[in-house]
Coordinates of C-alpha atoms and ligand atoms in Angstrom, one line a residue:
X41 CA -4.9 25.1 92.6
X42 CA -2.3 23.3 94.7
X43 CA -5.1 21.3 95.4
X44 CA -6.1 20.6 92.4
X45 CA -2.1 19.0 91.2
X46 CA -2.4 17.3 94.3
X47 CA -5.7 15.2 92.9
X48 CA -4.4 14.7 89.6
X49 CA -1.1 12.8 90.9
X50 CA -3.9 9.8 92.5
X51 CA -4.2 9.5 88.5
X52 CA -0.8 10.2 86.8
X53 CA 2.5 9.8 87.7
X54 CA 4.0 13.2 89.2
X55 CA 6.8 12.6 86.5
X56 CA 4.1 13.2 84.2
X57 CA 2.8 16.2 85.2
X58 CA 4.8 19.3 84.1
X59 CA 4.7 22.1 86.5
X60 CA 7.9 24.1 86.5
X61 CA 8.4 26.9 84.1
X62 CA 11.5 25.1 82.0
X63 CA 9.4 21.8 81.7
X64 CA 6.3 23.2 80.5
X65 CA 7.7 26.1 78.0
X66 CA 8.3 23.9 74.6
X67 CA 4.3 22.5 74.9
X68 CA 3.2 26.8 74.6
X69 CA 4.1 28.0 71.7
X70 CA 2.9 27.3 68.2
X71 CA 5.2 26.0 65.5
X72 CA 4.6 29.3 63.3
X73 CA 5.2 31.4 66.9
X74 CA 2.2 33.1 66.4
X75 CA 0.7 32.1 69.6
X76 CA 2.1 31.9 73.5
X77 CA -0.2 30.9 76.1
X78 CA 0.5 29.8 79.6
X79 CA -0.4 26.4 81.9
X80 CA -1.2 25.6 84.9
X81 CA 0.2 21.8 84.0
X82 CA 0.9 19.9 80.9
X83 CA 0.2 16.3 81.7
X84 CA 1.5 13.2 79.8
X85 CA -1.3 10.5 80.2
X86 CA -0.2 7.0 79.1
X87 CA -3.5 5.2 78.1
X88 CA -7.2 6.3 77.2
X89 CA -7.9 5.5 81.3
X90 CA -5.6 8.1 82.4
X91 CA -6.7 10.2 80.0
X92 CA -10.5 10.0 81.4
X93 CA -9.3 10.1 84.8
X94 CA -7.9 13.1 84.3
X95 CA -10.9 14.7 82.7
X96 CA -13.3 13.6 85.4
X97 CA -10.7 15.6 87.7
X98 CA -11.0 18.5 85.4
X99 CA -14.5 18.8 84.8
X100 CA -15.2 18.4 88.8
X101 CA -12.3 21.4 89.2
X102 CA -13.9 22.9 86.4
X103 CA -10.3 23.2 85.0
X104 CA -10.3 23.7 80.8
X105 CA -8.3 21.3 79.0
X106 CA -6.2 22.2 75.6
X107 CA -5.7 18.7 73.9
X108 CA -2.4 18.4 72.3
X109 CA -0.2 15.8 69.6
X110 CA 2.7 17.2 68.0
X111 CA 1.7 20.8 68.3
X112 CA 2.2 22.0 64.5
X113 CA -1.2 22.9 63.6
X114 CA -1.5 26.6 62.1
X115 CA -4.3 28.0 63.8
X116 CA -3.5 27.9 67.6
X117 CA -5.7 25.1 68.3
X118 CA -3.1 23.5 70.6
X119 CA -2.0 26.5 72.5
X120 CA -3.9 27.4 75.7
X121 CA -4.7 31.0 76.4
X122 CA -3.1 33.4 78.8
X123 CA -5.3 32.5 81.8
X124 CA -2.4 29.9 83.2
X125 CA -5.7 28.1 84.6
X126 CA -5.9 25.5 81.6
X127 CA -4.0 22.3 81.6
X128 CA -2.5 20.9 78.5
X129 CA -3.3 17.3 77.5
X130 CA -0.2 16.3 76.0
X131 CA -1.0 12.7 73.8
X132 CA 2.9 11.7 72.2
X133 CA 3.2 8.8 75.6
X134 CA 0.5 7.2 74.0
X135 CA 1.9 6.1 70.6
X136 CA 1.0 2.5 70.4
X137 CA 0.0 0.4 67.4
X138 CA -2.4 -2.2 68.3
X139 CA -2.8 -4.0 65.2
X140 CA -2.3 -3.9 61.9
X141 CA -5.0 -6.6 59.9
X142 CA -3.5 -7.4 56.6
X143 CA -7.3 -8.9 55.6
X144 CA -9.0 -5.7 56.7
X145 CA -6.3 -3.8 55.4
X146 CA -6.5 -1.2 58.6
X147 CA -4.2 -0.4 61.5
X148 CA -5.5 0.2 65.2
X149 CA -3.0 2.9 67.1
X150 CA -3.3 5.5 69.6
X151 CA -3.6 8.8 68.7
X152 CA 0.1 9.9 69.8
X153 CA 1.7 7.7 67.2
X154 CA 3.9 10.0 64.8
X155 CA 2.3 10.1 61.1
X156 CA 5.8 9.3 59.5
X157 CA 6.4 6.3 61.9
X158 CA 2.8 5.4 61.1
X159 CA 3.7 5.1 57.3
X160 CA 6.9 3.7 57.6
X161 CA 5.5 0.7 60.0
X162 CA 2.6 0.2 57.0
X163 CA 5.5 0.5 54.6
X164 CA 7.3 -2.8 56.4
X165 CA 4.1 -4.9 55.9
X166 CA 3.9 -4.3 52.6
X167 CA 1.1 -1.1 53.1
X168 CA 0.8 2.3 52.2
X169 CA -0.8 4.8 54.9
X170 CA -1.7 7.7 52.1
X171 CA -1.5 10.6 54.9
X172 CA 1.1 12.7 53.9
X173 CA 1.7 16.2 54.9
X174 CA 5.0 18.8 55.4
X175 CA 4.9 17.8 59.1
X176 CA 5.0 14.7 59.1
X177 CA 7.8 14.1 61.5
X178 CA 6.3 15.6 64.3
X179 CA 2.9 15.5 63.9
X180 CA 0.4 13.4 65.2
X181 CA -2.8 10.8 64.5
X182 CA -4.8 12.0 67.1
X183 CA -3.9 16.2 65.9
X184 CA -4.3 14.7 62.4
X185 CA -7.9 13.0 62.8
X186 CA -8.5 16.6 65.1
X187 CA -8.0 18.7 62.1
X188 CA -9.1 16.7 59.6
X189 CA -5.4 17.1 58.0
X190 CA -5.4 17.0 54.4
X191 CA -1.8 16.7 52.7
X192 CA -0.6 15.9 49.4
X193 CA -2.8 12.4 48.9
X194 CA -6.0 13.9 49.2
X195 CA -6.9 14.2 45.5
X196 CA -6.6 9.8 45.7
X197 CA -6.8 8.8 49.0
X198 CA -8.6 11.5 50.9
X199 CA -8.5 13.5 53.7
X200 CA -7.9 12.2 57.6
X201 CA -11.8 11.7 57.7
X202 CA -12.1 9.6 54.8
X203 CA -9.5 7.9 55.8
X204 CA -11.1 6.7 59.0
X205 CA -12.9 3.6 60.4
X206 CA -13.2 3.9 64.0
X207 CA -12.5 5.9 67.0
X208 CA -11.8 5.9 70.7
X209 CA -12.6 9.3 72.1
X210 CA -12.7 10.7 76.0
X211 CA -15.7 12.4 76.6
X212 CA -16.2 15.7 78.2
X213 CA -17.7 13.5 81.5
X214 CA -14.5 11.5 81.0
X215 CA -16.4 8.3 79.3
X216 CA -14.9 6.3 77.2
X217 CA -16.3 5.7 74.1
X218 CA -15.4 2.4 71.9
X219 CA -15.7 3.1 68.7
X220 CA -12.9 1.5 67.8
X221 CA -14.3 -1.3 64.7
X222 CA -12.7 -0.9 61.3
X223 CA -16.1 -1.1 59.5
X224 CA -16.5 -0.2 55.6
X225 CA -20.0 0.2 56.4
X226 CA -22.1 1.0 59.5
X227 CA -25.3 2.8 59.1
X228 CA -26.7 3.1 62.8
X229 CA -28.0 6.1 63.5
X230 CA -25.6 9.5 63.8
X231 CA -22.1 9.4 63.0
X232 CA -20.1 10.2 66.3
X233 CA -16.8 9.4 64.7
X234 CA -17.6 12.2 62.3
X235 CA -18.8 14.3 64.3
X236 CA -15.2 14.3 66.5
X237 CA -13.0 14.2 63.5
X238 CA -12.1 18.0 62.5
X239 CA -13.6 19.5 66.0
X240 CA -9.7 20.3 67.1
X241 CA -10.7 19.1 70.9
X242 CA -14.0 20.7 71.6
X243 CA -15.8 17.8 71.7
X244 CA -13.2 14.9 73.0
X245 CA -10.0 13.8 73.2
X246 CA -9.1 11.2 70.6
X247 CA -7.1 8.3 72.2
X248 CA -7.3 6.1 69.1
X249 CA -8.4 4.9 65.7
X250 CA -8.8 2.7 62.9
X251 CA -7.9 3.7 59.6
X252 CA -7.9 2.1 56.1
X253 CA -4.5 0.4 54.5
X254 CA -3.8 0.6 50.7
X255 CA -1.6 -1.8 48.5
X256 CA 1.5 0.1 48.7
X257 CA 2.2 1.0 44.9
X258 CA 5.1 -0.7 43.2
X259 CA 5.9 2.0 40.7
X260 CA 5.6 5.9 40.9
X261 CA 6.9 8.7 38.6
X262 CA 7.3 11.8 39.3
X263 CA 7.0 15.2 37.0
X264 CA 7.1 19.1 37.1
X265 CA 5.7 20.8 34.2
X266 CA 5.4 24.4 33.5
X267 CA 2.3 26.4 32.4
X268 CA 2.0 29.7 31.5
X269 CA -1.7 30.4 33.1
X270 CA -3.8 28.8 35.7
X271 CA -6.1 27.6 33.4
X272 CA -3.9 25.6 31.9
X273 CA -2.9 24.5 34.8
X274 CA -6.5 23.1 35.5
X275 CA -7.0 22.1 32.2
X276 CA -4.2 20.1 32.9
X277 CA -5.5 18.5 35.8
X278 CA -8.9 18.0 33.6
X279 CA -6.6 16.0 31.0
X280 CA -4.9 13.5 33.6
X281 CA -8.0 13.2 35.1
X282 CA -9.3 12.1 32.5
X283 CA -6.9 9.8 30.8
X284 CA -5.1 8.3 34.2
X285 CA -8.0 8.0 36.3
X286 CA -7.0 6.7 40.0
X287 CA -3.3 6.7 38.7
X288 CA -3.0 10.1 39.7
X289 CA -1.8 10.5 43.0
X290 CA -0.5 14.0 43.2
X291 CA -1.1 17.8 41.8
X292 CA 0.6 20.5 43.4
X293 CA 0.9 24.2 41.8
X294 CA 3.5 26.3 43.0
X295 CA 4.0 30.2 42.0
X296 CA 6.7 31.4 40.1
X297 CA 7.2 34.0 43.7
X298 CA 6.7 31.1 46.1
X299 CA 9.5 29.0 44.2
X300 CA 11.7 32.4 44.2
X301 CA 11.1 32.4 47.8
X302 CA 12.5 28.5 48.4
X303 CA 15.8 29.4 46.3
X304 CA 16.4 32.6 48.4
X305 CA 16.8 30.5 51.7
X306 CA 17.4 27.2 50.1
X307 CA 19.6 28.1 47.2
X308 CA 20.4 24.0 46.8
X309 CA 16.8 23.9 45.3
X310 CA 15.9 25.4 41.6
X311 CA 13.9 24.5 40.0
X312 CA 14.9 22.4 37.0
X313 CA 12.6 24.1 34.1
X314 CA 13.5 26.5 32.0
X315 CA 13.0 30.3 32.8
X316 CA 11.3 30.7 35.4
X317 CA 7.7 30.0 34.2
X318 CA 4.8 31.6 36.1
X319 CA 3.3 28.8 37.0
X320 CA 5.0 24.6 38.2
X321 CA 3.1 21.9 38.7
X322 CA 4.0 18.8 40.3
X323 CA 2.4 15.6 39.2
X324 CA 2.6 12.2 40.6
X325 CA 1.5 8.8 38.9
X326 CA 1.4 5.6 41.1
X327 CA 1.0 2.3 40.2
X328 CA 0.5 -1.6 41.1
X329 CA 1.4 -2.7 37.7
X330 CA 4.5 -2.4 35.9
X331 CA 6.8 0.6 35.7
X332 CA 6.5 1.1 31.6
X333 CA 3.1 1.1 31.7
X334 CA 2.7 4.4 33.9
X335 CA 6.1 5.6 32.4
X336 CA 4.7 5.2 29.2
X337 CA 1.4 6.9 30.4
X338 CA 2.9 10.0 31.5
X339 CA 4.7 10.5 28.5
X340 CA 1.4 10.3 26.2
X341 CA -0.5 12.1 28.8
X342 CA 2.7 15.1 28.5
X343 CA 2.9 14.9 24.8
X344 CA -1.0 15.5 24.6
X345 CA -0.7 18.6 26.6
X346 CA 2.6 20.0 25.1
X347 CA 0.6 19.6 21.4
X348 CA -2.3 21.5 23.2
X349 CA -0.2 24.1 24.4
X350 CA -1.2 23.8 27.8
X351 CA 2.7 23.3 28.9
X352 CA 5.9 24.7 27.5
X353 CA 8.3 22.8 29.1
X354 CA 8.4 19.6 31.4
X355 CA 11.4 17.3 33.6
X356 CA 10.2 13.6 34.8
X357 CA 12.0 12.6 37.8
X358 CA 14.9 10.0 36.4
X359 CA 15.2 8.6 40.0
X360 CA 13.9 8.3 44.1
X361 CA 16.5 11.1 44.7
X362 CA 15.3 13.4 41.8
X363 CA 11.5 12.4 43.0
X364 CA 12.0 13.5 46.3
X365 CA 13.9 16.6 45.2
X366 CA 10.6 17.9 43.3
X367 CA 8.7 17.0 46.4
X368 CA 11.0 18.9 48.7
X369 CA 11.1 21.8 46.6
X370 CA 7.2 22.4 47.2
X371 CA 7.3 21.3 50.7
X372 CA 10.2 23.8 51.7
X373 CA 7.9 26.6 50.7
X374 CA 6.1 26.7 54.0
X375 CA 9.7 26.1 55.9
X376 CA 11.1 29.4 53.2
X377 CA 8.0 31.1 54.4
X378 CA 8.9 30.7 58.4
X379 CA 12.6 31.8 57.3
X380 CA 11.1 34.7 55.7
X381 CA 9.7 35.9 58.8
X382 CA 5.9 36.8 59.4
X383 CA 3.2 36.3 56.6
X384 CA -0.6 36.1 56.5
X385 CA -1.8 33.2 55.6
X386 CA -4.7 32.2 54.2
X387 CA -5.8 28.1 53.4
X388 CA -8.7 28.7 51.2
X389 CA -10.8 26.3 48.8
X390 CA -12.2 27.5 45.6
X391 CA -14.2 25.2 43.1
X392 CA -11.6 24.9 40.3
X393 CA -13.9 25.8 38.2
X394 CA -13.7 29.3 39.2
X395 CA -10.2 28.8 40.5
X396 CA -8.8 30.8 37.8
X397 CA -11.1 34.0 38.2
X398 CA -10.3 34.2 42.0
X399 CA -6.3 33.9 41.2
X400 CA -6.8 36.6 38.5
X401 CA -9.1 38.7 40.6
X402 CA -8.0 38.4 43.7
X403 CA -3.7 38.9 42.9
X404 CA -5.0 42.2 40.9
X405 CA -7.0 43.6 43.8
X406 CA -4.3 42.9 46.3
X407 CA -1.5 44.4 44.1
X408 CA -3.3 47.7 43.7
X409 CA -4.6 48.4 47.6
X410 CA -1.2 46.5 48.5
X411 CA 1.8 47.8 46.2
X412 CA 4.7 45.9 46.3
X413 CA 3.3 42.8 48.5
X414 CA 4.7 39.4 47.5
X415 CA 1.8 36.8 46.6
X416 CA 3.2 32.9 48.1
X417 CA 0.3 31.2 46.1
X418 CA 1.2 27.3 45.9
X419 CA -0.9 24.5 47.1
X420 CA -2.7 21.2 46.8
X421 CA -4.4 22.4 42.5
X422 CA -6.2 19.0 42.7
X423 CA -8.1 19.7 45.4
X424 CA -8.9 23.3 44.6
X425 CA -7.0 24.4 47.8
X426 CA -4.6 27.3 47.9
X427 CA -1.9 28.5 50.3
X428 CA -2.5 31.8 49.6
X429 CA -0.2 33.8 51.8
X430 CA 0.8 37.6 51.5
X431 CA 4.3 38.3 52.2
X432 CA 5.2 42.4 53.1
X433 CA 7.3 44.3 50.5
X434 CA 10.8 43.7 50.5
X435 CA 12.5 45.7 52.9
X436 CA 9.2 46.3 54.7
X437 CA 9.3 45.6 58.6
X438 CA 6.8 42.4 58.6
X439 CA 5.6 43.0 62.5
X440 CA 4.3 46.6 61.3
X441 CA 3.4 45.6 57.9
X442 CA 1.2 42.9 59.4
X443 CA -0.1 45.4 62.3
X444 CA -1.6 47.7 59.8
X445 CA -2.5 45.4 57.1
X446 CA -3.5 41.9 58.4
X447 CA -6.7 42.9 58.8
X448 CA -8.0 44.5 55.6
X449 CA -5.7 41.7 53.7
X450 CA -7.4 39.1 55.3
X451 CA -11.1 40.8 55.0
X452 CA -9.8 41.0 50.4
X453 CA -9.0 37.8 50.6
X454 CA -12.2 35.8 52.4
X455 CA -14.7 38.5 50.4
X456 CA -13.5 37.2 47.6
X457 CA -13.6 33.5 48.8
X458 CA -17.1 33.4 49.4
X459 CA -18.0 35.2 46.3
X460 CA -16.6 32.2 44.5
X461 CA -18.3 30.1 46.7
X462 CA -15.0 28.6 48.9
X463 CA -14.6 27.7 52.4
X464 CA -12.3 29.9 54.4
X465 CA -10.3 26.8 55.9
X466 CA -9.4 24.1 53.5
X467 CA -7.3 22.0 55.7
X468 CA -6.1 23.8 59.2
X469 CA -9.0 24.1 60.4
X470 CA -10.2 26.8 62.7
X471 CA -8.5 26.7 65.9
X472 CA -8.4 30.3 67.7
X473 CA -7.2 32.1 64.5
X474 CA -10.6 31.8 62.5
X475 CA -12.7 32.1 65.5
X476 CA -14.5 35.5 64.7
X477 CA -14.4 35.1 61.0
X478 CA -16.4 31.3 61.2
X479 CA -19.5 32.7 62.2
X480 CA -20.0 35.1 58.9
X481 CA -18.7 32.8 57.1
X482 CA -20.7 29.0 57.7
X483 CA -24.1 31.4 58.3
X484 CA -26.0 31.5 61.5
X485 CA -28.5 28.6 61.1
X486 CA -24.7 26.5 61.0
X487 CA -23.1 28.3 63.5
X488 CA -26.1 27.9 65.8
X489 CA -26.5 24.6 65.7
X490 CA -22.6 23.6 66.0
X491 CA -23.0 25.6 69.2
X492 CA -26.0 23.1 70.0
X493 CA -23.4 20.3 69.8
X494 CA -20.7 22.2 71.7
X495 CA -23.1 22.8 74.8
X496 CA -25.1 19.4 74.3
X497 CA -21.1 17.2 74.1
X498 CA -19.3 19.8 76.7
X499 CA -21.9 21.7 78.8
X500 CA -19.4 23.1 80.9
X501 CA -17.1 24.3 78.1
X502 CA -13.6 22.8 79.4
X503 CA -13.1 21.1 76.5
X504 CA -10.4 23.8 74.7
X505 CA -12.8 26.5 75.4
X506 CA -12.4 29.5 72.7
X507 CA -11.7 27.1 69.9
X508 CA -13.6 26.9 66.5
X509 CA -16.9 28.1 67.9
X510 CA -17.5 30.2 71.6
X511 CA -20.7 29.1 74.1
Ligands
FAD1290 C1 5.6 22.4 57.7 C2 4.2 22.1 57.9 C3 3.4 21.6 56.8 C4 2.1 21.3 57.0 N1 1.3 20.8 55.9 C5 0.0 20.5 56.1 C6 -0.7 20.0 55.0 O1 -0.3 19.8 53.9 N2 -2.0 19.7 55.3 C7 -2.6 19.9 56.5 O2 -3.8 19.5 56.7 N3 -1.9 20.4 57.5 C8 -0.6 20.8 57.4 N4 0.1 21.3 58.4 C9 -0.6 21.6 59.7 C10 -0.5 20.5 60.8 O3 0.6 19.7 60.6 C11 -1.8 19.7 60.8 O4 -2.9 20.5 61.2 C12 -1.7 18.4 61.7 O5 -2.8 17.6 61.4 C13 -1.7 18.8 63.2 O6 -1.3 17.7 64.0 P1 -0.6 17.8 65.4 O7 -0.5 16.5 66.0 O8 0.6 18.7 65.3 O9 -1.8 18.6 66.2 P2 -1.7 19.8 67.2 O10 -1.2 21.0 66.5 O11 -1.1 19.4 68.4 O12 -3.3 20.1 67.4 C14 -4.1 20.5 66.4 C15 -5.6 20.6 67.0 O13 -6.0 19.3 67.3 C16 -6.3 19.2 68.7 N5 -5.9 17.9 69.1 C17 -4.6 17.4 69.0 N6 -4.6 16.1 69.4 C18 -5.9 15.8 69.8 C19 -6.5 14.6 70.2 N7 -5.8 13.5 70.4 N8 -7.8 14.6 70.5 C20 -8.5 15.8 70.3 N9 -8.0 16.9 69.8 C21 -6.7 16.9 69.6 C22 -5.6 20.3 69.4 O14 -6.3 20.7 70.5 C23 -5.7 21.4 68.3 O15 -6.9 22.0 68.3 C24 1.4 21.6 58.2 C25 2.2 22.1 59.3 C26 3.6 22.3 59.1 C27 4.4 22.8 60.3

């Protein structure tokens, strides 16, 4: 393999290839520390050129390649396996943004640009980039576009693939392909920039994109509302629907346990509403118009629901700070969660029309065959996707808990989300934690053919081999 290293520093700088133990250790282990793999090399390639130089090496080396941004994706898509033969692909050098065309409204960058930095450089000219997600900080728009990352704006805006105009993706040959044109509309033949967003680096490496610019909104307000069932919660959701149309921008539920959760490791957030109802729901109005007329809005829109009954209690943010204090509390749950110490996760879909029977169904299963298991159920309500994690019992040793139980836990939880007709990976994707279950789950004619695509786009399978499907 010396060899090997030896070729790929006529492509890359040797500073840029990672060989020693200390160098390489922070790009092998995923942010939940679920998964540890090992490298033979983590390389830092600068431009898309780089990038297909290196892949031509690989595939003639037959060397795999685990494609990598920010490495905070929840399924262990990014980490390689134990073999120490694969190379990581490391993207963050290349975090350029081309352009940004205030008459297209779309931005051109390469996919190691940071999402946050992303927004905040649409933010300066006047734009809002509507991706919005916990890890935002750290991860990335080529991870992003790889997962197809939901977030927070979805129920307006969309997920990464809506999103998304154009691409620039290394092939498994090491071609480059241009697809990099911020068309609205382009109906010639197959979709390839569909087909690479959400394959988590099995089919090519994203170098860049274009994706769509909104006006950024001028006013935005801010409420948490309690409800006493989950359907109210989606009647809710029905009613501001239906009466602010496109003004809503947000709808997060959070359980009265997952908020219980946040205060115990973040004591400096409570939640503002009265006694602890069993379910919170954060809602979010944006608007290019005036600030009274959404204020006012929201008010009818809460007065309407409190005469209905279907909340008993409800704070609108005053200001920014108070805004972003309702926001934190539901994106600390995940961070509460990681404080807590091991949890099975499951990010799960449900049609919210049968949203409620899953909840009811699915919490009274797991309490009877799981006594004493705390149920983390928050999530994105207006999209229908749920965080629907299982904590052990309290004082219960989560390592053994999990050993014992992660498997029948898991098999509750996805029998009962395809009896309501869900998906078993709303946003995450598939990575190498879903692996075995995907093939039960999409159905074989599905399965098949994405394995047509795999070997047809990466017949020699070192494209992050033993992700989302196996050839
Ligand atoms: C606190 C927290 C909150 C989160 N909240 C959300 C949320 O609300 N919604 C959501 O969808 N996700 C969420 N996530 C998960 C994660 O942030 C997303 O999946 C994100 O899109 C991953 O981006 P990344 O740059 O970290 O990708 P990585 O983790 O580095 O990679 C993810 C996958 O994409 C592949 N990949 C990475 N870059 C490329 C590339 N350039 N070309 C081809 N393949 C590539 C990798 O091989 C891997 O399979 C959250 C994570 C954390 C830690």
């Amino acid at each position: 393999m010396q060899n090997f290293i030896n070729q790929l520093s006529t492509v890359l700088e040797t500073k840029y290839i990672l060989t020693q133990d200390e160098d390489k250790a922070p790009y092998l282990t995923d942010w939940r520390k679920r998964f540890t793999g090992k490298a033979l090399a983590v390389l830092l390639p600068g431009n898309a050129a780089e990038v297909a130089n290196i892949v031509k090496l690989c595939a003639a080396s037959q060397v795999a390649i685990v494609p990598q941004g920010g490495h905070t994706g929840f399924c262990g898509g990014a980490t390689p396996d134990n073999s120490g033969k694969q190379v990581i692909l490391n993207l963050k050098r290349m975090n350029q943004i081309r352009e940004i065309d205030s008459a297209n409204q779309t931005i051109t960058l390469e996919a190691g640009c940071i999402l946050q930095a992303v927004q905040e450089k649409a933010a300066v000219q006047g734009f809002l980039f509507p991706l919005s997600l916990g890890a935002e900080g750290s991860c990335m728009i080529g991870g992003n576009l790889a997962t197809n990352a939901g977030g927070t704006n979805v129920l307006r805006y969309g997920n990464a693939r809506d999103l998304c105009l154009g691409l620039e993706v290394v092939t498994a040959k090491g071609e480059i392909w241009n697809g990099v044109k911020g068309l609205r509309k382009d109906n010639t033949g197959y979709d390839l920039r569909d087909l690479f967003i959400g394959s988590e680096g099995t089919l090519g490496i994203i170098t860049a994109a274009v994706m769509k610019l909104y006006p950024l909104p001028i006013s935005q307000w801010t409420t948490l509302v309690a409800c006493e069932t989950i359907a109210f919660s989606i009647a809710l959701l029905n009613l501001f629907q239906k009466r602010a149309t496109s003004l809503l921008t947000g709808f997060e539920m959070m359980t009265q346990e997952s908020l219980e959760l946040n205060e115990k490791h973040f004591p400096q957030m409570t939640n503002p509403l009265q006694g602890k109802p069993p379910f919170t729901v954060l809602i979010e109005l944006s608007d290019h118009e005036s600030e009274d007329h959404v204020r006012q809005l929201l008010e009818t829109i809460l007065e309407e629901a409190f005469e209905s009954g279907l909340i008993i209690d409800a704070v609108i943010a005053s200001n920014l700070s108070q805004a972003n204090a309702f926001w934190h509390m539901r994106e600390h749950i995940t961070l509460a969660q990681a404080e807590e110490g091991a949890n099975l996760k499951h990010d799960i879909t449900i049609p919210l029309s049968s949203l409620d029977c899953f909840i009811k169904e699915t919490d009274a299963l797991m309490r009877t065959k799981f006594p004493g298991v705390r149920i983390i159920n928050f999530g994105h309500l207006g999209d229908g996707n749920l965080h629907y994690n299982i904590a052990p019992p309290l004082g219960t040793d989560p390592k053994i808990f999990n050993e014992i139980n992660e498997k029948p836990i898991h098999e509750l939880v996805y029998a009962q989300v395809e009896r309501c007709n869900g998906s078993i990976s709303a946003e995450h994707g598939v990575g190498q934690l879903k692996l075995d279950g995907l093939r039960a789950h999409k159905g074989e004619v599905a399965h098949e053919l994405m394995k047509t695509l795999k070997r047809a786009l990466d017949p020699q399978n070192i494209l992050n081999p033993h992700k989302v499907v196996s050839i």
